Each structure stands twice: as C-alpha cells, then as structure tokens.
Short mmCIF file of C-alpha atoms in Angstrom, two decimals:
data_model
loop_
_atom_site.label_atom_id
_atom_site.label_comp_id
_atom_site.label_asym_id
_atom_site.label_seq_id
_atom_site.Cartn_x
_atom_site.Cartn_y
_atom_site.Cartn_z
CA MET A 239 0.00 0.00 0.00
CA THR A 240 1.59 3.25 -1.16
CA SER A 241 -0.67 5.93 0.29
CA PRO A 242 0.45 5.68 3.97
CA THR A 243 3.85 7.06 2.92
CA VAL A 244 2.20 10.46 2.47
CA LEU A 245 3.51 13.12 4.87
CA PRO A 246 1.74 14.76 6.64
CA ARG A 247 -0.43 11.76 7.36
CA PRO A 248 -3.89 12.02 5.74
CA VAL A 249 -7.12 11.68 7.68
CA THR A 250 -7.98 8.57 5.68
CA ALA A 251 -6.11 6.76 2.91
CA ARG A 252 -6.84 3.42 1.33
CA THR A 253 -5.74 1.52 -1.72
CA ALA A 254 -8.00 1.10 -4.76
CA PRO A 255 -7.78 -1.27 -7.71
CA GLY A 256 -5.44 -0.58 -10.60
CA GLU A 257 -3.16 2.32 -11.41
CA PHE A 258 -2.95 5.28 -13.75
CA LEU A 259 0.08 5.47 -16.03
CA LEU A 260 1.19 8.96 -16.98
CA ASP A 261 2.00 9.14 -20.71
CA ARG A 262 2.12 11.61 -23.56
CA ALA A 263 -1.67 11.61 -23.83
CA THR A 264 -2.15 12.66 -20.20
CA ALA A 265 -3.64 16.12 -19.75
CA ILE A 266 -4.43 18.21 -16.68
CA THR A 267 -7.99 19.54 -16.67
CA ALA A 268 -8.98 22.43 -14.45
CA PRO A 269 -11.50 25.29 -14.44
CA ALA A 270 -10.25 28.87 -14.64
CA PRO A 271 -10.17 29.43 -10.82
CA LEU A 272 -7.70 26.53 -10.56
CA ALA A 273 -5.44 27.55 -13.45
CA THR A 274 -2.59 28.47 -11.06
CA ALA A 275 -2.77 25.06 -9.35
CA ALA A 276 -2.88 23.29 -12.71
CA VAL A 277 0.15 25.14 -14.06
CA TRP A 278 2.06 24.45 -10.84
CA LEU A 279 1.25 20.72 -11.04
CA GLN A 280 2.36 20.67 -14.67
CA SER A 281 5.65 22.36 -13.72
CA ALA A 282 6.18 19.85 -10.90
CA LEU A 283 5.55 16.75 -13.05
CA ARG A 284 7.22 17.76 -16.31
CA PRO A 285 10.96 17.78 -15.50
CA ALA A 286 11.34 14.17 -14.31
CA THR A 287 8.68 12.63 -16.55
CA GLY A 288 9.51 14.58 -19.70
CA LEU A 289 5.78 14.62 -20.52
CA PRO A 290 3.98 17.65 -22.00
CA LEU A 291 0.91 17.38 -19.70
CA PRO A 292 -1.10 20.15 -21.37
CA VAL A 293 -3.53 22.14 -19.21
CA THR A 294 -7.11 22.30 -20.54
CA GLU A 295 -10.51 23.39 -19.30
CA GLU A 296 -12.37 20.59 -21.10
CA GLU A 297 -11.97 16.99 -19.98
CA SER A 298 -11.14 14.57 -22.82
CA GLY A 299 -10.18 11.04 -21.88
CA PRO A 300 -8.21 9.74 -18.91
CA GLY A 301 -6.07 12.33 -17.19
CA ILE A 302 -5.68 14.44 -14.06
CA VAL A 303 -8.77 16.44 -13.15
CA LEU A 304 -8.76 19.31 -10.65
CA THR A 305 -12.06 20.65 -9.39
CA LEU A 306 -13.62 22.64 -6.58
CA ARG A 307 -16.06 21.15 -4.09
CA PRO A 308 -16.71 23.85 -1.46
CA GLU A 309 -18.62 21.58 0.92
CA LEU A 310 -15.32 19.84 1.76
CA GLY A 311 -14.22 22.92 3.71
CA ALA A 312 -11.18 25.18 3.76
CA GLU A 313 -7.95 23.50 2.63
CA ALA A 314 -9.62 20.06 2.57
CA TYR A 315 -9.32 17.74 -0.41
CA ARG A 316 -10.26 14.36 -1.78
CA LEU A 317 -8.00 12.45 -4.19
CA GLU A 318 -9.08 9.37 -6.09
CA SER A 319 -6.82 7.55 -8.53
CA GLY A 320 -7.32 4.47 -10.64
CA PRO A 321 -7.22 3.22 -14.25
CA THR A 322 -9.40 6.08 -15.53
CA GLY A 323 -7.16 8.81 -14.12
CA VAL A 324 -6.73 11.01 -11.07
CA ARG A 325 -9.38 13.31 -9.67
CA ILE A 326 -8.54 15.92 -7.03
CA GLU A 327 -11.41 17.81 -5.42
CA GLY A 328 -10.68 20.69 -3.08
CA GLY A 329 -12.81 22.72 -0.72
CA ASP A 330 -10.92 25.76 -2.04
CA PRO A 331 -7.84 26.33 -4.23
CA GLY A 332 -5.62 25.66 -1.19
CA GLY A 333 -7.19 22.25 -0.78
CA VAL A 334 -6.58 21.45 -4.43
CA LEU A 335 -2.91 22.41 -4.00
CA HIS A 336 -2.63 20.06 -1.02
CA GLY A 337 -4.15 17.31 -3.12
CA CYS A 338 -1.58 17.97 -5.84
CA GLN A 339 1.21 17.63 -3.26
CA THR A 340 -0.25 14.28 -2.21
CA LEU A 341 -0.33 13.17 -5.85
CA LEU A 342 3.40 13.83 -6.11
CA GLN A 343 4.02 11.75 -2.99
CA LEU A 344 2.15 8.80 -4.51
CA LEU A 345 4.77 8.73 -7.27
CA PRO A 346 8.37 7.49 -6.87
CA PRO A 347 10.68 9.93 -5.02
CA ARG A 348 12.59 10.70 -8.21
CA ILE A 349 9.57 12.74 -9.35
CA TYR A 350 11.20 15.59 -7.38
CA ARG A 351 14.32 15.63 -9.56
CA ARG A 352 14.57 18.42 -12.10
CA ALA A 353 15.84 16.52 -15.14
CA ARG A 354 14.19 13.84 -17.26
CA ILE A 355 14.45 10.27 -15.95
CA THR A 356 13.95 7.66 -18.66
CA ASP A 357 14.18 4.44 -16.63
CA GLU A 358 11.21 5.12 -14.32
CA ARG A 359 7.61 4.01 -14.81
CA TRP A 360 5.43 6.96 -13.77
CA ALA A 361 2.32 5.19 -12.51
CA VAL A 362 -0.04 6.58 -9.86
CA PRO A 363 -1.27 3.67 -7.72
CA GLY A 364 -4.99 3.29 -7.14
CA ALA A 365 -5.87 5.15 -3.95
CA VAL A 366 -8.57 7.16 -2.22
CA VAL A 367 -7.33 9.91 0.10
CA GLU A 368 -9.63 12.17 2.10
CA ASP A 369 -7.91 14.85 4.08
CA ALA A 370 -8.21 18.16 5.92
CA PRO A 371 -5.98 20.12 8.32
CA HIS A 372 -6.61 20.27 12.04
CA PHE A 373 -5.19 23.78 12.62
CA ARG A 374 -5.68 26.94 10.55
CA TRP A 375 -2.22 28.42 11.23
CA ARG A 376 0.55 26.00 10.29
CA GLY A 377 3.67 28.02 10.04
CA VAL A 378 7.36 28.60 10.35
CA MET A 379 9.23 31.75 11.33
CA LEU A 380 12.37 32.38 9.31
CA ASP A 381 14.83 34.87 10.77
CA VAL A 382 16.54 36.62 7.85
CA ALA A 383 17.77 39.51 10.01
CA ARG A 384 20.65 37.82 11.84
CA HIS A 385 21.87 36.04 8.70
CA PHE A 386 20.41 37.14 5.40
CA LEU A 387 18.92 34.42 3.21
CA PRO A 388 19.06 35.26 -0.52
CA LYS A 389 15.75 35.52 -2.34
CA ARG A 390 16.31 32.32 -4.31
CA GLU A 391 16.64 30.43 -1.03
CA VAL A 392 13.48 31.96 0.41
CA LEU A 393 11.62 30.82 -2.72
CA ARG A 394 13.04 27.31 -2.30
CA PHE A 395 12.01 27.32 1.37
CA ILE A 396 8.47 28.26 0.33
CA GLU A 397 8.37 25.22 -1.96
CA LEU A 398 9.50 22.98 0.90
CA MET A 399 6.83 24.48 3.16
CA ALA A 400 4.15 23.76 0.58
CA MET A 401 5.37 20.18 0.21
CA HIS A 402 4.65 19.75 3.94
CA ARG A 403 1.23 21.56 3.83
CA LEU A 404 2.49 24.53 5.87
CA ASN A 405 0.56 27.68 5.04
CA THR A 406 2.16 30.62 6.91
CA LEU A 407 5.67 32.05 6.49
CA HIS A 408 6.54 34.51 9.24
CA LEU A 409 9.49 36.58 7.97
CA HIS A 410 11.53 38.21 10.75
CA LEU A 411 12.84 41.13 8.70
CA THR A 412 14.47 43.48 11.21
CA ASP A 413 16.58 43.22 14.33
CA ASP A 414 19.61 44.71 16.06
CA GLN A 415 21.89 42.92 13.60
CA GLY A 416 20.27 43.97 10.33
CA TRP A 417 17.36 45.52 8.42
CA ARG A 418 16.28 43.40 5.44
CA VAL A 419 13.39 45.10 3.63
CA GLU A 420 13.67 48.13 1.35
CA ILE A 421 11.71 51.17 2.57
CA LEU A 422 11.70 53.73 -0.22
CA SER A 423 10.97 56.69 2.06
CA ARG A 424 13.79 55.74 4.43
CA PRO A 425 16.67 54.47 2.25
CA ARG A 426 19.28 54.42 5.04
CA LEU A 427 17.40 51.58 6.76
CA THR A 428 18.96 49.25 4.21
CA GLY A 429 21.83 51.46 3.02
CA THR A 430 23.29 51.60 6.54
CA GLY A 431 21.17 49.14 8.51
CA GLY A 432 21.34 46.36 5.93
CA TRP A 433 24.89 45.28 6.74
CA ARG A 434 27.29 44.90 9.65
CA ARG A 435 31.06 44.98 9.60
CA THR A 436 31.60 41.66 11.41
CA SER A 437 29.71 38.81 13.10
CA GLN A 438 30.06 36.88 16.33
CA LEU A 439 31.00 33.20 16.08
CA GLY A 440 29.53 31.13 18.89
CA SER A 441 27.39 31.95 21.93
CA THR A 442 29.69 33.24 24.67
CA ILE A 443 31.07 36.69 25.36
CA ASP A 444 34.59 35.51 24.64
CA ASP A 445 33.75 34.01 21.26
CA LEU A 446 35.65 34.77 18.09
CA THR A 447 34.40 37.06 15.38
CA GLU A 448 34.28 36.55 11.66
CA ASP A 449 36.03 39.64 10.38
CA ARG A 450 34.13 40.15 7.16
CA PRO A 451 31.03 42.21 6.44
CA HIS A 452 27.65 40.52 6.32
CA GLY A 453 24.50 41.94 4.82
CA GLY A 454 21.80 42.00 2.21
CA PHE A 455 18.19 43.05 1.85
CA TYR A 456 15.12 42.41 -0.26
CA THR A 457 14.06 45.09 -2.69
CA GLN A 458 10.37 45.84 -2.88
CA ASP A 459 10.22 43.92 -6.15
CA ASP A 460 11.88 40.97 -4.38
CA ILE A 461 9.21 41.09 -1.67
CA ARG A 462 6.42 41.22 -4.25
CA GLU A 463 7.90 38.16 -5.92
CA ILE A 464 8.22 36.28 -2.63
CA VAL A 465 4.65 37.12 -1.64
CA ALA A 466 3.28 36.17 -5.07
CA ARG A 467 5.19 32.88 -5.20
CA ALA A 468 4.00 32.03 -1.71
CA ALA A 469 0.39 32.77 -2.68
CA GLU A 470 0.73 30.42 -5.67
CA HIS A 471 1.60 27.71 -3.13
CA GLY A 472 -1.25 28.58 -0.75
CA ILE A 473 1.07 30.31 1.71
CA THR A 474 0.55 33.68 3.40
CA VAL A 475 3.64 35.73 4.29
CA VAL A 476 3.51 37.59 7.61
CA PRO A 477 6.17 40.34 7.88
CA GLU A 478 7.69 41.40 11.18
CA ILE A 479 9.18 44.83 11.87
CA ASP A 480 10.39 44.59 15.47
CA VAL A 481 9.70 47.62 17.72
CA PRO A 482 10.55 49.26 20.10
CA GLY A 483 13.38 46.89 21.06
CA HIS A 484 15.62 44.86 18.74
CA SER A 485 16.04 48.11 16.81
CA GLN A 486 19.76 48.93 16.80
CA ALA A 487 19.99 48.56 13.00
CA ALA A 488 17.30 51.23 12.62
CA VAL A 489 19.04 53.48 15.15
CA ALA A 490 22.35 52.99 13.32
CA ALA A 491 20.66 54.20 10.13
CA TYR A 492 18.79 57.09 11.78
CA PRO A 493 20.40 58.06 15.12
CA GLU A 494 17.55 60.45 15.88
CA LEU A 495 15.39 57.37 16.51
CA GLY A 496 17.53 56.41 19.49
CA VAL A 497 17.25 57.60 23.06
CA THR A 498 20.66 59.29 23.19
CA GLY A 499 20.80 60.53 19.60
CA GLU A 500 24.41 59.38 19.43
CA PRO A 501 25.71 57.37 16.44
CA VAL A 502 25.87 53.58 16.84
CA GLU A 503 26.75 50.82 14.42
CA VAL A 504 24.66 47.84 13.42
CA MET A 505 25.12 45.32 16.22
CA THR A 506 27.86 42.76 15.60
CA ARG A 507 27.21 40.54 18.63
CA TRP A 508 24.27 38.24 19.32
CA GLY A 509 21.84 38.87 22.12
CA VAL A 510 19.68 41.91 22.87
CA SER A 511 20.92 45.46 22.33
CA PRO A 512 20.29 48.18 24.93
CA HIS A 513 19.77 50.67 22.07
CA VAL A 514 15.99 50.94 21.84
CA LEU A 515 13.76 53.43 20.06
CA ASN A 516 12.83 56.68 21.75
CA THR A 517 9.13 57.39 22.23
CA GLU A 518 8.83 60.80 20.62
CA GLU A 519 5.83 61.41 18.36
CA SER A 520 8.30 61.89 15.50
CA THR A 521 9.48 58.29 15.99
CA ILE A 522 5.88 57.03 15.96
CA ASP A 523 5.35 58.99 12.72
CA PHE A 524 8.54 57.48 11.25
CA PHE A 525 7.30 53.95 11.88
CA ARG A 526 3.79 54.73 10.69
CA GLU A 527 5.36 55.48 7.31
CA VAL A 528 7.48 52.34 7.50
CA PHE A 529 4.48 50.17 8.27
CA ASP A 530 2.47 51.82 5.49
CA GLU A 531 5.10 50.69 2.97
CA VAL A 532 5.26 47.25 4.56
CA MET A 533 1.48 46.83 4.44
CA ALA A 534 1.48 47.83 0.77
CA LEU A 535 3.90 44.96 0.08
CA PHE A 536 2.24 42.30 2.24
CA PRO A 537 -1.51 42.00 1.58
CA GLY A 538 -2.21 39.42 4.30
CA THR A 539 -4.29 40.09 7.39
CA PHE A 540 -1.47 39.85 9.96
CA ILE A 541 1.36 42.36 10.43
CA GLY A 542 4.11 41.59 12.95
CA VAL A 543 5.23 44.35 15.31
CA GLY A 544 7.59 42.30 17.50
CA GLY A 545 7.21 43.89 20.93
CA ASP A 546 9.63 41.46 22.58
CA GLU A 547 12.80 41.76 24.66
CA CYS A 548 12.87 45.53 25.04
CA PRO A 549 15.50 46.64 27.62
CA LYS A 550 14.37 49.60 29.71
CA GLU A 551 17.70 51.01 30.98
CA GLN A 552 18.00 53.80 28.42
CA TRP A 553 14.43 54.92 29.03
CA ARG A 554 14.89 54.71 32.80
CA ASN A 555 18.03 56.87 32.72
CA ASP A 556 16.80 59.45 30.21
CA PRO A 557 15.22 62.71 31.55
CA ARG A 558 13.31 63.32 28.32
CA THR A 559 11.76 59.85 28.41
CA ARG A 560 10.73 60.31 32.04
CA GLN A 561 9.15 63.64 31.08
CA LEU A 562 7.16 61.98 28.29
CA MET A 563 6.01 59.24 30.65
CA ALA A 564 4.75 61.84 33.12
CA GLU A 565 2.93 63.79 30.40
CA ARG A 566 1.24 60.59 29.21
CA GLY A 567 0.34 59.41 32.69
CA LEU A 568 2.38 56.23 32.37
CA ALA A 569 3.39 54.54 35.61
CA ASP A 570 6.60 52.84 34.50
CA GLU A 571 8.72 51.74 31.57
CA ASN A 572 6.61 48.60 31.01
CA ALA A 573 3.62 50.87 30.48
CA LEU A 574 5.72 52.95 28.07
CA GLN A 575 6.55 49.88 25.99
CA ALA A 576 2.87 48.96 25.91
CA TRP A 577 2.04 52.54 24.87
CA PHE A 578 4.49 52.36 21.97
CA VAL A 579 3.19 49.02 20.71
CA ALA A 580 -0.41 50.22 21.09
CA ARG A 581 0.27 53.30 18.96
CA VAL A 582 1.74 51.22 16.16
CA ALA A 583 -1.00 48.62 16.55
CA ALA A 584 -3.72 51.26 16.27
CA HIS A 585 -2.21 52.47 13.01
CA VAL A 586 -2.09 48.91 11.66
CA ALA A 587 -5.70 48.34 12.72
CA GLU A 588 -6.81 51.55 10.99
CA ARG A 589 -5.56 49.99 7.75
CA GLY A 590 -7.77 46.95 8.30
CA ARG A 591 -5.00 44.63 9.47
CA ARG A 592 -4.37 42.68 12.67
CA VAL A 593 -1.30 43.03 14.86
CA PHE A 594 0.84 39.93 15.46
CA GLY A 595 3.34 40.15 18.32
CA TRP A 596 5.43 38.08 20.71
CA ASP A 597 3.94 37.26 24.09
CA GLU A 598 5.65 40.23 25.80
CA ILE A 599 2.85 42.37 24.35
CA LEU A 600 0.62 40.81 27.02
CA GLU A 601 2.45 42.91 29.61
CA GLY A 602 0.33 45.89 28.56
CA GLU A 603 -3.08 46.62 27.09
CA LEU A 604 -3.65 45.13 23.63
CA PRO A 605 -5.86 46.43 20.84
CA PRO A 606 -8.83 44.30 19.80
CA GLY A 607 -7.86 41.73 17.19
CA ALA A 608 -4.25 41.37 18.31
CA VAL A 609 -2.72 37.90 17.92
CA VAL A 610 -0.14 36.67 20.43
CA ALA A 611 2.78 34.42 19.52
CA SER A 612 3.50 32.43 22.67
CA TRP A 613 7.22 31.63 22.66
CA ARG A 614 8.26 31.60 26.33
CA GLY A 615 6.70 28.20 26.85
CA MET A 616 2.89 28.10 26.87
CA THR A 617 2.23 30.74 29.55
CA GLY A 618 1.52 33.36 26.91
CA ALA A 619 -0.92 31.07 25.12
CA VAL A 620 -2.89 30.40 28.31
CA THR A 621 -2.93 34.07 29.31
CA ALA A 622 -3.90 35.39 25.89
CA ALA A 623 -6.66 32.84 25.34
CA ARG A 624 -8.15 33.55 28.77
CA ARG A 625 -8.09 37.28 28.01
CA GLY A 626 -9.93 36.70 24.73
CA TYR A 627 -7.04 37.09 22.28
CA ASP A 628 -6.15 34.75 19.45
CA VAL A 629 -2.97 32.73 19.85
CA VAL A 630 -0.25 31.17 17.72
CA SER A 631 1.77 28.76 19.86
CA CYS A 632 5.52 28.48 19.28
CA PRO A 633 7.04 27.36 22.62
CA ASP A 634 10.81 27.46 22.56
CA ASP A 635 11.33 24.06 24.19
CA GLN A 636 9.21 22.28 21.57
CA VAL A 637 9.57 24.09 18.24
CA TYR A 638 12.66 26.33 18.29
CA LEU A 639 14.61 24.84 15.43
CA ASP A 640 17.83 26.68 16.32
CA TYR A 641 18.00 24.69 19.56
CA ARG A 642 20.32 21.70 19.53
CA GLN A 643 18.85 18.52 18.13
CA SER A 644 20.31 16.04 20.62
CA GLU A 645 22.96 15.52 23.27
CA HIS A 646 25.35 14.44 20.51
CA PRO A 647 28.75 16.06 21.25
CA ASP A 648 29.16 17.22 17.65
CA GLU A 649 25.94 19.22 17.38
CA PRO A 650 27.06 22.55 15.87
CA ILE A 651 27.13 25.47 18.37
CA PRO A 652 24.65 23.79 20.76
CA VAL A 653 21.99 26.17 22.07
CA SER A 654 19.65 25.71 25.05
CA VAL A 655 17.86 22.38 25.55
CA PRO A 656 17.63 19.59 22.99
CA VAL A 657 14.58 19.76 20.74
CA THR A 658 14.50 16.29 19.26
CA LEU A 659 12.47 14.93 16.39
CA GLU A 660 10.17 13.30 18.94
CA ASP A 661 9.79 16.58 20.85
CA ALA A 662 8.76 18.36 17.67
CA TYR A 663 6.30 15.60 16.78
CA ALA A 664 4.65 15.82 20.22
CA PHE A 665 3.90 19.54 19.79
CA ASP A 666 0.30 20.48 20.63
CA PRO A 667 -0.50 24.19 20.19
CA VAL A 668 -3.46 24.01 22.59
CA PRO A 669 -2.26 24.16 26.21
CA ALA A 670 -3.98 22.20 28.94
CA GLY A 671 -6.44 23.91 31.23
CA LEU A 672 -8.39 25.99 28.71
CA SER A 673 -12.14 25.91 28.30
CA GLY A 674 -13.57 24.99 24.91
CA GLU A 675 -14.15 28.64 24.05
CA GLN A 676 -10.63 29.55 25.12
CA ALA A 677 -9.07 26.63 23.20
CA ALA A 678 -10.82 27.86 20.06
CA ARG A 679 -8.68 31.00 20.35
CA VAL A 680 -5.59 28.95 19.43
CA LEU A 681 -5.27 29.43 15.67
CA GLY A 682 -2.46 26.90 15.46
CA GLY A 683 1.28 26.95 15.79
CA GLN A 684 4.59 27.50 14.12
CA ALA A 685 8.22 26.48 14.37
CA ASN A 686 10.78 29.28 14.77
CA LEU A 687 14.19 29.19 13.11
CA TRP A 688 16.49 31.87 14.48
CA THR A 689 19.71 32.27 12.55
CA GLU A 690 22.44 33.62 14.82
CA HIS A 691 24.28 30.33 14.23
CA VAL A 692 22.61 29.40 10.94
CA ASP A 693 24.81 31.31 8.56
CA THR A 694 24.29 29.50 5.24
CA PRO A 695 21.37 27.95 3.32
CA ARG A 696 22.98 24.55 3.88
CA MET A 697 22.69 25.04 7.63
CA VAL A 698 19.06 26.16 7.25
CA ASP A 699 18.45 22.69 5.81
CA TYR A 700 20.33 21.03 8.67
CA TYR A 701 18.46 22.83 11.45
CA ALA A 702 15.01 22.73 9.81
CA PHE A 703 14.82 19.16 8.53
CA PRO A 704 13.57 16.66 9.44
CA ARG A 705 12.19 18.40 12.54
CA LEU A 706 10.01 20.64 10.39
CA CYS A 707 8.48 17.50 8.88
CA ALA A 708 7.44 16.50 12.40
CA VAL A 709 5.99 19.92 13.22
CA ALA A 710 4.10 19.95 9.93
CA GLU A 711 2.45 16.62 10.70
CA ALA A 712 1.66 17.69 14.27
CA LEU A 713 -0.14 20.80 13.00
CA TRP A 714 -1.89 19.02 10.14
CA CYS A 715 -3.09 16.05 12.17
CA GLY A 716 -3.68 17.57 15.59
CA PRO A 717 -3.15 15.58 18.78
CA GLY A 718 -5.66 12.80 18.19
CA ARG A 719 -4.21 10.74 15.35
CA ARG A 720 -0.46 10.68 15.73
CA ASP A 721 1.91 7.76 16.17
CA PHE A 722 5.58 8.66 16.39
CA ASP A 723 6.88 5.19 15.54
CA GLU A 724 4.66 5.04 12.46
CA PHE A 725 5.69 8.58 11.49
CA ARG A 726 9.35 7.69 11.85
CA THR A 727 8.89 4.68 9.58
CA ARG A 728 7.28 6.85 6.90
CA LEU A 729 9.88 9.58 7.34
CA TYR A 730 12.96 7.40 7.01
CA GLY A 731 11.49 4.88 4.59
CA ALA A 732 9.81 7.14 2.05
CA HIS A 733 10.01 10.83 2.83
CA LEU A 734 13.73 11.45 3.26
CA PRO A 735 14.37 9.99 -0.22
CA ARG A 736 12.11 12.76 -1.52
CA LEU A 737 14.19 15.35 0.31
CA ASP A 738 17.31 13.67 -1.11
CA ALA A 739 15.90 14.09 -4.61
CA ILE A 740 15.25 17.79 -3.96
CA GLY A 741 18.72 18.24 -2.47
CA VAL A 742 17.78 19.06 1.12
CA GLU A 743 20.80 18.62 3.42
CA TYR A 744 18.87 17.49 6.47
CA ARG A 745 20.34 16.16 9.70
CA ALA A 746 21.07 12.45 9.38
CA ARG A 747 19.53 10.04 11.87
CA THR A 748 23.00 9.25 13.23
CA GLY A 749 23.91 12.88 13.87
CA PRO A 750 25.69 15.71 12.04
CA LEU A 751 27.92 14.87 9.13
CA PRO A 752 31.51 16.12 9.40
CA TRP A 753 30.88 19.26 7.35
CA GLN A 754 27.84 20.11 9.47
CA THR A 755 29.85 20.39 12.68
CA ARG A 756 31.50 23.59 13.96
CA PRO A 757 34.61 22.49 15.89
CA GLY A 758 35.95 24.98 18.40
CA LEU A 759 32.83 27.18 18.59
CA VAL A 760 31.24 27.08 22.02
CA GLY A 761 27.47 27.12 22.31
CA ALA A 762 25.17 27.85 25.22
CA PRO A 763 23.59 24.53 26.19
CA ALA A 764 21.20 24.33 29.12
CA THR A 765 19.41 21.66 31.08
CA ARG A 766 15.62 21.45 31.19
CA ALA A 767 15.69 22.65 34.81
CA GLU A 768 17.85 25.68 33.93
CA ARG A 769 15.61 26.59 31.02
CA GLU A 770 12.49 26.21 33.18
CA GLU A 771 13.89 28.50 35.89
CA HIS A 772 14.92 31.09 33.29
CA MET A 773 11.50 31.14 31.60
CA ASN A 774 9.62 31.29 34.89
CA ARG A 775 11.42 34.53 35.67
CA ARG A 776 10.74 35.96 32.24
CA VAL A 777 7.00 35.28 32.14
CA ALA A 778 6.22 36.40 35.71
CA ALA A 779 4.69 39.65 34.43
CA ILE A 780 2.04 37.90 32.33
CA ARG A 781 1.03 35.01 34.55
CA THR A 782 -2.65 34.88 35.38
#
C-alpha cells in the first residue's frame, strides 16, 4: 500500500484497484479558478517525466482532473486515482494544491528531480485519500535579520513548506543585527542598517568574530515576488518589523530614533541590544510610514510588530523619556513599551489589518484583534486565550529549530535544551487547562528558526529538517491521530528519499555529518531545569 507514505499523514487513505500510467496523452484539466494550481502541477511533473501534460478546461479522456467542491471545507481535499485517471477535489484552491502535493508523494521519489528520468515508470497507484488540516495556522518563522537568506533560497524554502502543507511564512525582517526590507521613504534603513562589519562566532562573550562584512536586503520587487510565489503555493507571508526593542539597526541608520541621539553601528554581537527606540511622536510617525510601505507589500491580514525583549535602561536613565512618561500618565517603563506598541497597533488596525506580536505584548493593554505568539513556553498562550485574544503557539522548548537537536557532542554550536524529532512531533499548540471557548482562540502553531548560528542555506536545511516534517504533521493532524513510531517509519522509509531528490541537506539520523559540525565554537547549552527557571522569571509579568 503506497498511500500511507504520504507526509503529513492524511485523515484517511486506502488503496484502490489498478493504477494510472502517466504518458504523452495525459492532460491536466482544471476550471479557470484553478489555473494556477494546474500550471504548478504541470511544472512539478514535467521535469522528471519529460511529458507535455497540457492544461485544458475541457476533460477529454483519462487524465488528471482538478475541481472545486466547497462543501469539503477550507484546505480540505479528496483524491481518487485508478485506471481512468486522477481526480482531485478541493474545498478551495488551497485544498486542491494540497491534493496535488499528495499526488506527487504517490509517485516514486525521483519525481522531485529536475531533469528527465527515462528508466522510471510513472504510474499513480490506485488510492482514495480524504484529508483536511486540524489547525488553521501552520507556520514557520524564518529569521533573515541575523543572517540574510538570498531571495532564491526563500523561494526554495516556500516550496518545501508547501510540500509539507504549511501555510504561513513569518518573515523576521528586522533586528539589532540587520534591516532586510527596502523602505523607499527611508533608504538608510537598508543602506546603513542592511549590513554589519563583522559577526560573532559562537554563543559566549569571549567568542571569536568573523572579520568580514555581512548583509543583504530584499528590494520591494523581491518582496512582491516572494509574496506572489507564496500565494501560488497557498502560503501567506507575515512580515515582522520589530519595535521598540531589537532596533539597533534602525538606530544605526537614523540616530535620531535612538534615546541618546548618538551614532551607533549595526550590532555585531548576538543577544539583545540596549539601544531601543525613543518614544517621541516623531518616531511614531517614522514607523507609521514604514508600516504603510510594509502593508502595501504584504496584503495578508497579519502584520508583525515584535514587541519582545525591550531593555528599559535607556528609558529609565533618560530625563526626556521620564518627562514623556509623566505627560502621558504612564506609571513605568513597562507601560511605556505597551504605549508604543499600542500606537503602532492602532495604526495597523486603521488599515484593516491585525497586529501579530510576541507574548511580551501581554504585559500591557492590547488592541482588539491582536494575535499573540506564545514563545516563552505556553504561559503566553494560556494568558492570551483567557483574556480573549487569538494565539499562535511556538514554545521554545518544543519548536525552536535553532535549539540543539540532541545531546550528541558534535551538534554545531549547541543552544539551550535539545529539541529532538520526537519533541517536535509531540507539539500540541493548545495548552492544557483551557475551556472549549478559550481553546478555540488557538489558531495553530509555528516552528521558529532563528539564525544567529545558521549562517548558510545549507545550515538552514540542517536545522530545519527533518524536525520541520514532524511539526508539519503535528499541526496538520492535531493531537488525536499521531503515532511517532509510524511517522518515523514513513519519514525514514519514504520521505527522506524525496528530500534527497530535492537536495535538502537534512540532519542524518545518526547525527551531524563532518561538514555540518562547527569544531571549536562554544554554544550555550542548558538543562531542562535551567531553562524552566529562566523562563519562569521571564514570564512572571504575564502570569494569570
């Protein structure tokens, strides 16, 4: 039986009699609303098969038929294959795309290679697959601020997300160490803020530095291309412009945004910079214009404002900031941070969008419609849901893909606690202890891939896969129909050969390969107890 090798695991899959052989007479039939899906499927099947696979609107003989069936529901699909062809019905275009991905997985793994293969028989086995996702938000955060990922690699990552039925790409575009999106009205954000003169190697204060510049940014045309390509794959891109902390790159470009007004450089070390934004009205106006350009590039509902890890020392020690706090009736610096985020959030909401921020935004008042990304464990998810806010769960100890993958001594630059394949597979975005109404506030979850120590596309592959395969199945299936041993059999027996065919340099089951290690670079490993103590301190302000 071929169909159980599909990943993520379908709701139901069974064999059916016969098979359908792809040949030169095979056509793809689709109505106009599914033309994009049909052309994508044609482009996916053509290279390895060498077949023309013309796209038509009129069915004529056995072939591949794509059609809409709205009663199936959002992103749901039904695939049936047999001697008369393949029929994929989707509740919406996204569902049809998921069905097309399943069709590819019913074929031999070499279907993913990009050159013609003449010694393969391209037959789709008889099968009936009925499927739908458990969670609405199935995502991954990609940090392109610490180490820039060229556009071609972002596009490749989007294709890998679609293969695994992930539907949300959260792009972390700005931080202390770099600004990665072109803002036409503020050219120095990328001209100055888009590169740094050197980079830290490792995780400790005494670590070495790589004495060469690092940088890069996406032009607005690049962003439009990324967003459009993602949409063709059923993926929404959520941008993040981090304020008022994690902003040293912006302050380096425009010193008047800082508290002191003094020049600083783009941060060359990892960690959190003390150089935060000031809270003048002119700074709010500056970022209103920035967010206007960002919202023009990203048409999705959600706009990330960060709101996390904002040091307060500069504000606390600055007479002008204390004066502004008094004028605004703000009790302390935490209230000032909440004021800043609320001002930006109100502007975003006025444009018909919804604010998406890290769970620190719970430390102040939130605008209606805000969505909280719970990263410091699940405390933020519980608190937000009980307060009536929507939640995306991304707890660090379960789905932070920059964390070390095992206790293996050769894991490159080991960070925090191990997040193993089994840990990732056990991820449940809905925390215990919520009522049914509160649990419904959990939109889903995402994995987060921070890139302080992920400095090349090859290392993106190593840190992301196969753990992202596990997260994808956890979010697609939900908690009720998972079996790790069965997943592992599918992963190693059938799915990794697909990734091999694509060229994904995932982490091997036995551990890192020699060229994936980083000898001599010290990480910052922690025990579970140490991590728990650290997070308990950090979330004290939002506990209910």
